[in-house]
Amino acid sequence: MSGTLRFILGDQLSRSLSALRDIDPARDVVLMVEVAEETTYVRHHVQKIVLVLAAMRHFAAALRSEGITVDYVTLDAAGNTGSFDGELQRAVARHQPERVVLTEPGEWRVLTQARGWQQALGLPLDLREDDRFLCSRAEFARWMEGRRAPRMEHFYRDMRRKTGWLMQGKDPVGGEWNYDPENRKSLPKGLQAPVRAGFAPDAITQSVMTLVAQRCEGAFGSLDTFAWAVTRTDAQGALAFFIQHCLPQFGDYQDAMQAGSPWLFHAVLSPYLNIGLLLPTEVCEAALAAWQDGSAPLNAVEGFIRQVLGWREYVRGLYLTQMPAYAQSNFLGARRALPAFFWTGQTRLRCLRETIGDTQRHAYAHHIQRLMITGNFALLAGLAPAEVEAWYLGVYADAFEWVELPNTHGMALHADGGLLGSKPYAASGAYIDRMSDYCGACAYDPKLKTGPTACPFNYLYWNFLAENETQLGRNPRLAMPYKNLQKMTAERRLQVQADASRFLASLDGVG
Ligand code: DLZ
Ligand code: SF4
């Protein structure tokens, strides 16, 4: 072959991808490979594996229907070496291309591998920027220059100015940049979230399900509830559903939690954005159009735009500029092993049982469940960041390290010492009781502060503050809780410590 080998990874399923832009169907070959290494580098949810592989197969079919030659290696293909390195080597031997083109992998682990491919293959490698993001790598690096305490809110405002989204001249529409204070309502009794039908697996997806069930025995979670979109058309359907049925109330109930309802009014578009079936610009433009035609209020649309234009771009920028050192920090010195119930869901703490149950059933939990239930628990219990991060990276359909790591390591665990968030998101049972319906049917009582039936989040919260006083005591955003800790009687402090020690010591046994 005298053309180019274009290697497309499982989260690069966009027709506008930089590696496909100048394709010559007469001379070039697209390479896509299903490899065991990508399914096992962390223990994955079985639905995440199926989502990626089924979407890859559908994307390959769409390229072929355009007349593009796709060399597609399935997980069970004879001779499959099980790794990107091995499969690229084999494909180069098969096709003898002039060069290889690849869009930069999103995960540091794979980017590092890719940087070695030119030498390993003895061929020119054109490693192109992933320009599906709204802020380029260089633009973010420039934005970071000279900032000692970078903050998402400042970045977000600059991105609003750059795109002109929700702007009136130099000012934000409505007078505020951020409507978060309006977005913290608990769910009124009787309010029903929209029913999501999901997408029934077609023959291609079903064959992936059979293959994955056979080959990925150690994977987590259930497969019989698989209902993800695996094509761009269906992902666009999911976007339309969100805009019409969920966006109007998305803002109001963004922080609310309800047993058995991981979706509520959330977009649930992150898996599609993160594997490339949808692009950030189109989802933002759809939300803006809903605001313009009056079908969704400003607090909802601004909240959504902030997630995609602000937060998503910001965490990626931080990841790219801070790796690989970022993953190594452990500001609070947290060392406890991940309790087994993160994998089984078997715990008496109902909020955790429900959140982990949602995760098992759907490879999804919404961001407040991830931050304020599992994340908050991991923070308060002092779980080792690397173990918690591997869990989040594996179990969520939308988790790729560039987005998962800053959210877990930085925002949830404060392991980066405050680079991402200015304070740890620590909360006691009162917050969970206010924002959810979990506590009513729990074995523990959120109103009790100490003793065997007290909500563990209550004493773990004070124990966490006491144990981390050296690191956190001077944080101005924690001034109030530390003042309250100081006011606590010695007797109460001892009780908190005793309750916390008993609970933590028995984590795997009693939970
Ligand atoms: C997540 C995933 C899985 C489970 N399997 C594959 C695969 O077999 N082939 C592939 O190209 N990509 C897969 N992926 C997505 C990759 O892990 C993802 O592209 C890289 O981590 C990005 O750096
Ligand atoms: Fe969770 Fe505590 Fe409420 Fe139980 S009482 S659901 S452990 S917050």
PDB file of C-alpha atoms and ligand atoms in Angstrom, residues 8-11 33-35 38-39 41 44 48-49 52-53 56 84 105-107 109-110 400, ligand 1:
ATOM      1  CA  ILE A   8      -8.714   5.441  15.250  1.00  0.00           C
ATOM      2  CA  LEU A   9      -9.163   4.678  18.962  1.00  0.00           C
ATOM      3  CA  GLY A  10     -12.357   3.706  20.760  1.00  0.00           C
ATOM      4  CA  ASP A  11     -13.037   7.205  22.100  1.00  0.00           C
ATOM      5  CA  VAL A  33      -8.640  -2.611  17.012  1.00  0.00           C
ATOM      6  CA  GLU A  34     -10.421  -4.269  19.909  1.00  0.00           C
ATOM      7  CA  VAL A  35      -7.722  -5.164  22.416  1.00  0.00           C
ATOM      8  CA  GLU A  38      -7.915  -1.648  27.009  1.00  0.00           C
ATOM      9  CA  THR A  39     -10.596  -3.731  28.686  1.00  0.00           C
ATOM     10  CA  TYR A  41      -6.060  -1.830  32.517  1.00  0.00           C
ATOM     11  CA  HIS A  44     -14.231  -2.161  33.875  1.00  0.00           C
ATOM     12  CA  LYS A  48     -18.533   0.454  29.313  1.00  0.00           C
ATOM     13  CA  ILE A  49     -16.711  -2.232  27.338  1.00  0.00           C
ATOM     14  CA  VAL A  52     -17.064   1.343  23.321  1.00  0.00           C
ATOM     15  CA  LEU A  53     -16.767  -1.808  21.205  1.00  0.00           C
ATOM     16  CA  MET A  56     -16.538   1.244  17.310  1.00  0.00           C
ATOM     17  CA  PHE A  84      -2.379  -1.222  20.789  1.00  0.00           C
ATOM     18  CA  PRO A 105      -5.004   9.795  22.665  1.00  0.00           C
ATOM     19  CA  GLY A 106      -6.875  11.397  25.550  1.00  0.00           C
ATOM     20  CA  GLU A 107      -5.340   9.280  28.314  1.00  0.00           C
ATOM     21  CA  ARG A 109      -1.070   6.206  29.511  1.00  0.00           C
ATOM     22  CA  VAL A 110      -1.880   5.783  25.801  1.00  0.00           C
ATOM     23  CA  PHE A 400     -11.736   8.369  30.556  1.00  0.00           C
TER      24      PHE A 400
HETATM   25  C1  DLZ B   1     -12.263   1.941  26.914  1.00  0.00           C
HETATM   26  C2  DLZ B   1     -11.845   1.150  25.722  1.00  0.00           C
HETATM   27  C3  DLZ B   1     -12.062  -0.227  25.694  1.00  0.00           C
HETATM   28  C4  DLZ B   1     -12.779  -0.932  26.806  1.00  0.00           C
HETATM   29  N1  DLZ B   1     -11.654  -0.965  24.672  1.00  0.00           N
HETATM   30  C5  DLZ B   1     -11.044  -0.383  23.610  1.00  0.00           C
HETATM   31  C6  DLZ B   1     -10.589  -1.141  22.495  1.00  0.00           C
HETATM   32  O1  DLZ B   1     -10.683  -2.352  22.473  1.00  0.00           O
HETATM   33  N2  DLZ B   1     -10.026  -0.472  21.468  1.00  0.00           N
HETATM   34  C7  DLZ B   1      -9.885   0.870  21.462  1.00  0.00           C
HETATM   35  O2  DLZ B   1      -9.385   1.425  20.477  1.00  0.00           O
HETATM   36  N3  DLZ B   1     -10.266   1.597  22.515  1.00  0.00           N
HETATM   37  C8  DLZ B   1     -10.841   1.009  23.583  1.00  0.00           C
HETATM   38  N4  DLZ B   1     -11.222   1.754  24.654  1.00  0.00           N
HETATM   39  C9  DLZ B   1     -10.956   3.194  24.637  1.00  0.00           C
HETATM   40  C10 DLZ B   1      -9.476   3.465  24.929  1.00  0.00           C
HETATM   41  O3  DLZ B   1      -9.183   3.025  26.246  1.00  0.00           O
HETATM   42  C11 DLZ B   1      -9.226   4.959  24.760  1.00  0.00           C
HETATM   43  O4  DLZ B   1      -9.273   5.246  23.408  1.00  0.00           O
HETATM   44  C12 DLZ B   1      -7.906   5.403  25.275  1.00  0.00           C
HETATM   45  O5  DLZ B   1      -7.820   5.214  26.644  1.00  0.00           O
HETATM   46  C13 DLZ B   1      -7.718   6.880  24.981  1.00  0.00           C
HETATM   47  O6  DLZ B   1      -6.463   7.321  25.367  1.00  0.00           O
END
